[in-house]
Short mmCIF file of C-alpha atoms and ligand atoms in Angstrom, two decimals:
data_model
loop_
_atom_site.label_atom_id
_atom_site.label_comp_id
_atom_site.label_asym_id
_atom_site.label_seq_id
_atom_site.Cartn_x
_atom_site.Cartn_y
_atom_site.Cartn_z
CA UNK A 93 103.94 70.31 106.71
CA UNK A 94 106.26 69.37 103.91
CA UNK A 95 106.20 72.35 101.62
CA UNK A 96 106.43 74.63 104.52
CA UNK A 97 109.57 72.24 106.18
CA UNK A 98 111.45 72.97 102.72
CA UNK A 99 111.41 77.33 104.34
CA UNK A 100 113.33 75.69 107.19
CA UNK A 101 116.99 77.30 107.24
CA UNK A 102 119.00 78.45 109.94
CA UNK A 103 117.38 80.67 112.10
CA UNK A 104 115.28 81.49 108.77
CA UNK A 105 111.96 79.80 109.23
CA UNK A 106 110.16 82.18 111.53
CA UNK A 107 109.81 84.83 108.96
CA UNK A 108 106.67 85.85 107.45
CA UNK A 109 107.04 87.07 104.17
CA UNK A 110 105.11 90.01 102.33
CA UNK A 111 102.16 88.94 99.58
CA UNK A 112 103.66 85.64 99.65
CA UNK A 113 101.96 82.06 99.96
CA UNK A 114 104.04 80.70 102.89
CA UNK A 115 103.18 77.34 101.54
CA UNK A 116 106.07 77.15 98.98
CA UNK A 117 108.16 75.63 97.72
CA UNK A 118 111.13 76.79 96.88
CA UNK A 119 113.18 78.75 99.46
CA UNK A 120 113.42 82.33 99.14
CA UNK A 121 117.01 83.35 97.92
CA UNK A 122 119.04 85.26 100.98
CA UNK A 123 120.59 88.73 99.91
CA UNK A 124 124.13 88.84 101.25
CA UNK A 125 125.34 92.43 100.27
CA UNK A 126 124.86 95.07 98.06
CA UNK A 127 126.84 97.37 95.74
CA UNK A 128 126.19 99.61 93.13
CA UNK A 129 122.93 98.45 90.91
CA UNK A 130 124.07 95.15 92.34
CA UNK A 131 122.26 92.30 94.57
CA UNK A 132 125.24 89.09 95.92
CA UNK A 133 123.28 86.43 97.40
CA UNK A 134 124.32 84.04 99.82
CA UNK A 135 125.56 81.55 97.54
CA UNK A 136 127.55 83.97 95.29
CA UNK A 137 125.50 84.69 92.44
CA UNK A 138 125.28 88.31 90.97
CA UNK A 139 121.96 89.99 90.42
CA UNK A 140 121.81 92.84 88.10
CA UNK A 141 118.69 95.08 90.28
CA UNK A 142 116.30 95.84 88.20
CA UNK A 143 113.41 96.93 90.52
CA UNK A 144 116.06 99.39 93.11
CA UNK A 145 114.21 97.76 96.25
CA UNK A 146 111.02 98.70 95.74
CA UNK A 147 111.80 101.89 93.76
CA UNK A 148 113.92 102.98 96.76
CA UNK A 149 117.74 102.84 96.16
CA UNK A 150 117.86 105.67 93.36
CA UNK A 151 121.15 106.37 93.43
CA UNK A 152 122.09 103.00 93.55
CA UNK A 153 122.83 100.59 97.10
CA UNK A 154 125.06 101.94 99.64
CA UNK A 155 126.09 105.90 98.40
CA UNK A 156 129.31 106.13 100.29
CA UNK A 157 127.95 109.87 100.73
CA UNK A 158 124.64 108.58 102.26
CA UNK A 159 126.79 105.94 104.41
CA UNK A 160 129.11 108.52 105.79
CA UNK A 161 125.80 110.41 106.86
CA UNK A 162 124.60 107.47 108.87
CA UNK A 163 127.49 107.04 110.04
CA UNK A 164 128.22 110.10 111.52
CA UNK A 165 124.81 110.58 112.82
CA UNK A 166 124.83 107.16 114.37
CA UNK A 167 127.81 108.36 116.69
CA UNK A 168 126.03 112.09 117.52
CA UNK A 169 122.47 110.45 118.15
CA UNK A 170 120.65 107.61 116.62
CA UNK A 171 117.26 108.66 117.57
CA UNK A 172 115.26 111.14 120.04
CA UNK A 173 111.67 111.37 120.04
CA UNK A 174 110.53 114.99 118.38
CA UNK A 175 107.94 115.20 120.67
CA UNK A 176 108.65 118.66 122.68
CA UNK A 177 112.27 118.51 120.76
CA UNK A 178 113.21 119.24 117.58
CA UNK A 179 116.85 117.87 116.48
CA UNK A 180 119.31 119.55 113.50
CA UNK A 181 118.81 116.43 110.76
CA UNK A 182 114.74 116.86 111.15
CA UNK A 183 115.08 120.59 110.73
CA UNK A 184 117.42 120.94 108.13
CA UNK A 185 115.85 117.88 106.02
CA UNK A 186 112.27 119.86 106.48
CA UNK A 187 113.99 122.90 105.23
CA UNK A 188 115.79 121.18 102.31
CA UNK A 189 112.13 119.97 101.24
CA UNK A 190 110.27 123.11 101.28
CA UNK A 191 113.13 124.05 99.19
CA UNK A 192 113.07 121.68 96.22
CA UNK A 193 109.50 121.24 96.22
CA UNK A 194 107.35 123.60 93.87
CA UNK A 195 105.43 126.52 95.52
CA UNK A 196 104.68 126.74 99.47
CA UNK A 197 104.33 123.02 99.42
CA UNK A 198 106.42 124.21 103.39
CA UNK A 199 105.15 122.28 106.36
CA UNK A 200 106.62 118.61 106.65
CA UNK A 201 105.35 115.90 109.02
CA UNK A 202 106.87 113.22 109.05
CA UNK A 203 106.54 109.20 109.56
CA UNK A 204 108.51 106.12 108.70
CA UNK A 205 106.12 104.28 105.90
CA UNK A 206 104.68 105.52 102.55
CA UNK A 207 101.07 104.39 104.18
CA UNK A 208 101.66 106.18 107.28
CA UNK A 209 102.25 109.08 105.19
CA UNK A 210 98.83 109.04 103.06
CA UNK A 211 97.33 108.17 106.53
CA UNK A 212 98.38 111.27 107.81
CA UNK A 213 97.44 113.28 104.60
CA UNK A 214 94.15 112.10 105.36
CA UNK A 215 93.71 112.54 108.73
CA UNK A 216 94.92 116.13 107.81
CA UNK A 217 92.54 117.00 105.28
CA UNK A 218 89.81 115.68 107.04
CA UNK A 219 90.25 117.71 110.34
CA UNK A 220 91.42 120.72 107.98
CA UNK A 221 87.54 121.11 106.71
CA UNK A 222 86.65 120.18 111.04
CA UNK A 223 88.78 123.24 111.79
CA UNK A 224 87.16 125.38 109.64
CA UNK A 225 84.25 124.39 111.31
CA UNK A 226 82.60 122.04 108.00
CA UNK A 227 81.47 119.51 109.38
CA UNK A 228 80.79 116.18 106.88
CA UNK A 229 83.35 116.64 105.11
CA UNK A 230 84.84 113.08 105.96
CA UNK A 231 84.93 111.31 103.02
CA UNK A 232 87.85 110.83 100.57
CA UNK A 233 87.84 110.13 96.95
CA UNK A 234 90.26 108.43 94.91
CA UNK A 235 90.59 106.56 91.15
CA UNK A 236 90.37 103.58 89.66
CA UNK A 237 93.90 102.12 89.46
CA UNK A 238 95.27 103.50 92.37
CA UNK A 239 97.52 102.33 95.11
CA UNK A 240 98.01 103.80 98.30
CA UNK A 241 99.25 101.08 101.22
CA UNK A 242 97.90 98.62 102.76
CA UNK A 243 97.20 99.77 106.36
CA UNK A 244 93.30 99.73 106.40
CA UNK A 245 92.37 103.18 105.60
CA UNK A 246 94.78 103.28 102.97
CA UNK A 247 93.46 99.93 101.40
CA UNK A 248 90.00 101.58 101.47
CA UNK A 249 91.58 104.10 98.50
CA UNK A 250 93.31 101.22 95.99
CA UNK A 251 91.69 100.50 92.99
CA UNK A 252 89.25 97.96 94.60
CA UNK A 253 90.05 95.43 91.94
CA UNK A 254 93.21 95.20 93.08
CA UNK A 255 93.29 96.24 97.05
CA UNK A 256 91.68 94.26 99.42
CA UNK A 257 88.49 95.81 99.65
CA UNK A 258 86.94 92.65 98.58
CA UNK A 259 88.30 90.60 101.84
CA UNK A 260 87.55 93.63 103.73
CA UNK A 261 84.20 94.67 102.73
CA UNK A 262 82.20 95.83 105.96
CA UNK A 263 85.50 96.28 107.75
CA UNK A 264 86.85 99.11 105.54
CA UNK A 265 85.41 102.89 105.40
CA UNK A 266 83.63 103.64 101.78
CA UNK A 267 85.17 105.86 100.16
CA UNK A 268 84.58 107.00 96.49
CA UNK A 269 86.67 105.65 93.83
CA UNK A 270 86.31 106.99 90.08
CA UNK A 271 87.82 106.43 86.67
CA UNK A 272 90.53 109.45 86.46
CA UNK A 273 89.25 112.11 83.77
CA UNK A 274 91.04 110.71 81.27
CA UNK A 275 88.20 110.48 78.41
CA UNK A 276 85.29 113.20 78.63
CA UNK A 277 83.19 110.61 79.83
CA UNK A 278 84.75 109.96 82.51
CA UNK A 279 85.86 113.95 83.47
CA UNK A 280 81.79 114.04 83.24
CA UNK A 281 80.66 111.51 85.44
CA UNK A 282 83.88 112.68 87.87
CA UNK A 283 82.40 115.79 87.88
CA UNK A 284 78.44 114.67 88.25
CA UNK A 285 79.67 113.23 91.47
CA UNK A 286 81.44 116.35 92.96
CA UNK A 287 78.46 118.26 92.02
CA UNK A 288 76.22 115.28 94.26
CA UNK A 289 78.51 114.96 97.41
CA UNK A 290 81.38 117.52 97.53
CA UNK A 291 79.60 118.45 100.41
CA UNK A 292 81.09 115.38 101.88
CA UNK A 293 84.18 114.85 100.48
CA UNK A 294 87.52 116.26 102.63
CA UNK A 295 90.14 115.79 99.84
CA UNK A 296 90.45 113.77 96.53
CA UNK A 297 94.21 111.61 95.90
CA UNK A 298 96.10 110.81 92.58
CA UNK A 299 99.27 109.03 92.42
CA UNK A 300 100.68 111.47 89.66
CA UNK A 301 101.29 110.52 85.99
CA UNK A 302 102.32 107.11 86.99
CA UNK A 303 99.61 104.69 89.28
CA UNK A 304 102.51 102.43 90.15
CA UNK A 305 102.21 99.06 92.46
CA UNK A 306 98.02 99.29 90.76
CA UNK A 307 99.91 98.49 86.91
CA UNK A 308 102.73 101.21 85.96
CA UNK A 309 99.70 103.33 84.74
CA UNK A 310 100.46 106.31 82.47
CA UNK A 311 97.98 109.63 82.58
CA UNK A 312 99.13 112.88 80.62
CA UNK A 313 99.50 115.90 82.93
CA UNK A 314 96.45 117.61 81.46
CA UNK A 315 94.64 115.16 83.88
CA UNK A 316 96.16 116.63 87.06
CA UNK A 317 95.08 120.64 85.79
CA UNK A 318 91.25 118.79 85.31
CA UNK A 319 91.53 117.87 88.98
CA UNK A 320 93.82 120.77 90.52
CA UNK A 321 90.19 122.52 88.87
CA UNK A 322 87.98 120.60 90.10
CA UNK A 323 89.13 120.49 93.30
CA UNK A 324 89.44 124.57 93.83
CA UNK A 325 85.66 124.47 92.35
CA UNK A 326 83.78 121.90 94.29
CA UNK A 327 86.04 122.82 97.98
CA UNK A 328 88.02 119.90 97.77
CA UNK A 329 91.75 118.85 99.16
CA UNK A 330 93.91 118.07 96.30
CA UNK A 331 96.24 115.03 97.92
CA UNK A 332 99.22 113.78 95.40
CA UNK A 333 100.78 110.61 96.60
CA UNK A 334 103.90 110.79 95.32
CA UNK A 335 105.46 108.11 97.67
CA UNK A 336 106.90 106.15 94.14
CA UNK A 337 106.94 108.99 91.74
CA UNK A 338 108.50 111.68 93.96
CA UNK A 339 112.45 112.47 93.40
CA UNK A 340 113.16 111.61 89.93
CA UNK A 341 112.11 109.09 88.68
CA UNK A 342 109.19 110.76 86.05
CA UNK A 343 111.91 112.69 85.02
CA UNK A 344 111.18 115.62 87.33
CA UNK A 345 112.22 116.16 90.62
CA UNK A 346 108.56 115.46 91.35
CA UNK A 347 106.03 114.54 88.83
CA UNK A 348 103.28 117.20 89.44
CA UNK A 349 106.56 119.91 87.88
CA UNK A 350 105.02 118.22 84.70
CA UNK A 351 101.37 119.56 85.19
CA UNK A 352 102.23 122.40 86.64
CA UNK A 353 99.85 121.89 89.10
CA UNK A 354 100.26 121.75 93.14
CA UNK A 355 98.84 119.86 95.75
CA UNK A 356 97.47 121.12 98.89
CA UNK A 357 99.61 117.76 99.82
CA UNK A 358 101.84 115.60 99.42
CA UNK A 359 102.94 112.65 100.22
CA UNK A 360 106.90 111.28 100.23
CA UNK A 361 108.65 108.27 100.79
CA UNK A 362 110.22 105.49 98.42
CA UNK A 363 113.63 107.34 97.25
CA UNK A 364 113.48 109.68 100.33
CA UNK A 365 116.42 108.36 102.18
CA UNK A 366 117.94 106.79 98.71
CA UNK A 367 116.73 103.54 99.37
CA UNK A 368 118.85 103.58 103.05
CA UNK A 369 116.12 103.80 105.55
CA UNK A 370 112.45 104.14 106.38
CA UNK A 371 111.30 107.43 106.33
CA UNK A 372 108.38 108.80 104.67
CA UNK A 373 106.75 112.47 105.10
CA UNK A 374 103.51 114.79 104.34
CA UNK A 375 104.13 118.02 103.46
CA UNK A 376 100.99 120.46 103.60
CA UNK A 377 100.79 124.08 101.67
CA UNK A 378 100.06 126.91 104.44
CA UNK A 379 96.71 127.11 104.14
CA UNK A 380 96.24 123.81 104.94
CA UNK A 381 99.06 124.50 107.09
CA UNK A 382 96.99 127.77 108.92
CA UNK A 383 93.70 125.81 109.24
CA UNK A 384 95.35 123.75 112.72
CA UNK A 385 96.82 127.00 114.05
CA UNK A 386 94.76 128.09 116.97
CA UNK A 387 94.59 128.86 120.91
CA UNK A 388 92.28 125.84 120.99
CA UNK A 389 94.87 122.36 121.33
CA UNK A 390 92.26 120.39 120.21
CA UNK A 391 92.77 121.69 117.00
CA UNK A 392 96.59 120.84 116.86
CA UNK A 393 97.01 117.62 114.45
CA UNK A 394 96.83 114.68 116.57
CA UNK A 395 99.49 111.96 115.12
CA UNK A 396 102.62 111.12 115.84
CA UNK A 397 104.88 108.18 115.02
CA UNK A 398 106.97 107.11 118.02
CA UNK A 399 110.05 106.66 114.95
CA UNK A 400 108.98 110.18 113.46
CA UNK A 401 112.10 112.50 112.40
CA UNK A 402 114.78 109.61 113.37
CA UNK A 403 117.44 111.31 113.11
CA UNK A 404 119.56 108.77 111.51
CA UNK A 405 116.92 108.82 108.66
CA UNK A 406 116.44 112.42 108.11
CA UNK A 407 120.65 112.38 107.50
CA UNK A 408 120.30 110.14 105.00
CA UNK A 409 118.06 111.78 103.13
CA UNK A 410 119.54 114.97 103.46
CA UNK A 411 122.47 113.39 102.22
CA UNK A 412 120.33 112.24 99.22
CA UNK A 413 118.86 115.31 98.50
CA UNK A 414 122.78 116.71 98.39
CA UNK A 415 123.39 114.04 95.83
CA UNK A 416 120.09 115.56 93.96
CA UNK A 417 121.80 118.68 93.99
CA UNK A 418 125.26 117.99 92.98
CA UNK A 419 125.17 114.65 90.93
CA UNK A 420 123.36 114.80 87.10
CA UNK A 421 120.74 113.32 88.34
CA UNK A 422 117.79 113.86 86.42
CA UNK A 423 120.07 114.16 82.77
CA UNK A 424 120.40 110.17 84.18
CA UNK A 425 117.11 109.61 84.49
CA UNK A 426 116.25 111.59 80.79
CA UNK A 427 119.56 108.83 79.61
CA UNK A 428 117.85 105.91 81.33
CA UNK A 429 114.39 106.84 79.13
CA UNK A 430 116.05 106.82 76.04
CA UNK A 431 117.66 103.53 76.49
CA UNK A 432 114.83 101.66 78.11
CA UNK A 433 112.56 103.25 74.94
CA UNK A 434 114.92 101.99 72.36
CA UNK A 435 115.35 98.60 73.69
CA UNK A 436 112.36 97.17 75.26
CA UNK A 437 110.64 98.94 71.92
CA UNK A 438 111.89 95.73 70.69
CA UNK A 439 109.60 93.76 72.65
CA UNK A 440 106.53 95.64 71.15
CA UNK A 441 105.75 92.91 68.06
CA UNK A 442 105.99 90.01 69.85
CA UNK A 443 103.58 87.57 70.06
CA UNK A 444 101.80 88.17 73.50
CA UNK A 445 102.68 92.06 74.41
CA UNK A 446 100.17 94.62 74.68
CA UNK A 447 102.25 98.01 75.58
CA UNK A 448 105.54 99.14 76.26
CA UNK A 449 105.38 102.02 77.44
CA UNK A 450 108.52 104.34 79.37
CA UNK A 451 108.49 107.80 81.80
CA UNK A 452 111.89 108.40 83.35
CA UNK A 453 113.06 105.50 85.11
CA UNK A 454 109.75 103.65 84.55
CA UNK A 455 109.94 100.89 81.62
CA UNK A 456 107.14 98.65 81.00
CA UNK A 457 106.21 95.53 79.41
CA UNK A 458 102.72 94.54 79.56
CA UNK A 459 101.87 91.37 78.09
CA UNK A 460 98.22 89.48 77.41
CA UNK A 461 98.71 87.47 81.04
CA UNK A 462 101.49 85.85 82.76
CA UNK A 463 100.52 82.40 83.22
CA UNK A 464 103.23 81.23 85.24
CA UNK A 465 104.68 84.11 87.38
CA UNK A 466 107.11 81.85 89.46
CA UNK A 467 108.19 80.26 85.53
CA UNK A 468 109.04 83.81 84.90
CA UNK A 469 110.80 84.98 88.01
CA UNK A 470 112.40 81.86 88.03
CA UNK A 471 114.07 82.45 84.02
CA UNK A 472 115.22 86.61 85.07
CA UNK A 473 117.20 84.40 88.08
CA UNK A 474 118.97 82.60 85.80
CA UNK A 475 119.58 84.94 83.72
CA UNK A 476 121.70 87.13 86.29
CA UNK A 477 119.22 89.76 87.29
CA UNK A 478 116.53 90.38 89.46
CA UNK A 479 113.02 91.72 87.86
CA UNK A 480 110.08 91.22 89.82
CA UNK A 481 107.22 91.04 87.47
CA UNK A 482 103.20 91.89 88.49
CA UNK A 483 99.68 90.95 87.51
CA UNK A 484 100.32 90.76 83.61
CA UNK A 485 103.00 93.65 84.15
CA UNK A 486 107.27 93.51 83.66
CA UNK A 487 108.77 96.68 84.78
CA UNK A 488 112.33 97.96 85.29
CA UNK A 489 112.66 101.16 87.29
CA UNK A 490 116.39 100.38 88.14
CA UNK A 491 119.14 103.06 90.16
CA UNK A 492 119.77 106.46 87.99
CA UNK A 493 123.09 105.52 88.48
CA UNK A 494 123.10 102.33 86.62
CA UNK A 495 124.98 102.34 83.57
CA UNK A 496 123.88 101.48 79.81
CA UNK A 497 125.81 97.57 79.89
CA UNK A 498 123.83 96.91 82.43
CA UNK A 499 120.56 98.18 81.56
CA UNK A 500 120.77 96.65 78.34
CA UNK A 501 121.56 93.49 80.24
CA UNK A 502 118.13 93.57 82.14
CA UNK A 503 116.09 94.90 78.93
CA UNK A 504 117.57 92.18 76.91
CA UNK A 505 116.56 89.55 79.62
CA UNK A 506 112.99 91.21 79.46
CA UNK A 507 113.46 90.29 76.02
CA UNK A 508 114.32 87.00 75.96
CA UNK A 509 112.33 86.24 78.56
CA UNK A 510 109.08 87.44 76.97
CA UNK A 511 109.87 85.90 73.60
CA UNK A 512 110.48 82.59 75.43
CA UNK A 513 107.41 82.89 76.41
CA UNK A 514 108.17 82.23 80.04
CA UNK A 515 105.33 83.67 81.58
CA UNK A 516 103.77 80.83 79.82
CA UNK A 517 102.33 77.76 81.51
CA UNK A 518 104.49 74.72 80.83
CA UNK A 519 102.10 71.89 79.46
C1 PLP B 729 104.56 101.83 98.22
C2 PLP B 729 103.52 102.80 98.13
C3 PLP B 729 102.80 103.20 99.16
C4 PLP B 729 103.06 102.94 100.36
O1 PLP B 729 104.44 102.63 100.97
P1 PLP B 729 105.00 101.84 102.43
O2 PLP B 729 106.22 102.43 102.61
O3 PLP B 729 105.22 100.10 101.59
O4 PLP B 729 104.02 101.59 103.11
C5 PLP B 729 101.95 104.36 99.04
N1 PLP B 729 101.16 104.88 98.23
C6 PLP B 729 102.04 104.18 96.73
C7 PLP B 729 101.91 104.99 95.80
C8 PLP B 729 103.67 103.48 96.76
O5 PLP B 729 104.20 103.52 95.40
#
């Protein structure tokens, strides 16, 4: 077909891109290199990166400490199975995570993606009750606006409007999806559901403070306190999906710290290796871990991704956590928040702007509707920035190391595009 042939490029017409209608007319950009907070394209253009590669590259790209750690590990042992054997990088990383996570979130199960970390958390929660002799507690409660991944089990707990519930209805397990208890009506509705159905619920899962891919929706820490309280009173485990919010993004190392709430299970991934390698972790509190200790081999957690705890990825993550320990990352996040607050606020009075909100290194301009997404994306690229709006949201999630001048180029690009109406369909 003519349109798809336009995609053809040496060695490049076999690639199937994510979330992309492949019958597209413009070939995608080709990235050649990254440095600091810049992406350098094959054609020589430079883009200031406002996305940090899906929120992962929190220290900027190619951080020398992480690169050196990966190189050292590559010489020693790029990979070894974690079955029946352990290795220093996995031991060191699990210890470092247990140390920086609050409370007794101490038992770390590795996988390679956020979706799988959530799958493991769900499985862990269901088996937790089975191992304690409580059958029937198998369903999951999640919240509207949530996003927890693209695999089958995680699709079923994403927001039904945004997830692929509709397309896959009949295939996906049916779960409970409720509004977060922000208002007293929603709180009462949630409590009614728990009264009726907590006997068949294993866990509730939420992205604490910020629901990311579902629309960069913020909620106050008090909501998380309510969830902790409900989880305790109705005997349901509480899972925090911090795949996006973990590692400083919201202003604290983990979002749960702002609520003073410790979930029973936490999932981590995106910024875990500083954006270098695929790695994820599902971390359980002691009482969850203890429910799997038994004389019965069948009580063990029956899960084990082939590449779990990959030594290269663990070495990258250890180096990333070292940077959090020794560099002023959280202070940098505070500074970024201040700048984005000041600069993005200027968008508030532009026509069609519905909301401007900032939390940590997350800045959001919500507009009434993005009519022409391709035009808006092209406008950003033309002004030398990499910004990926979705639905009616234009957001910035820069690396924490971004300097003020670069950040202001990004916020100005947002302002200019919104002011010019670049989101509008041309008549
Ligand atoms: C991105 C994301 C996931 C899925 O992670 P993948 O690595 O893409 O599988 C899960 N939960 C949240 C909150 C995320 O932001």
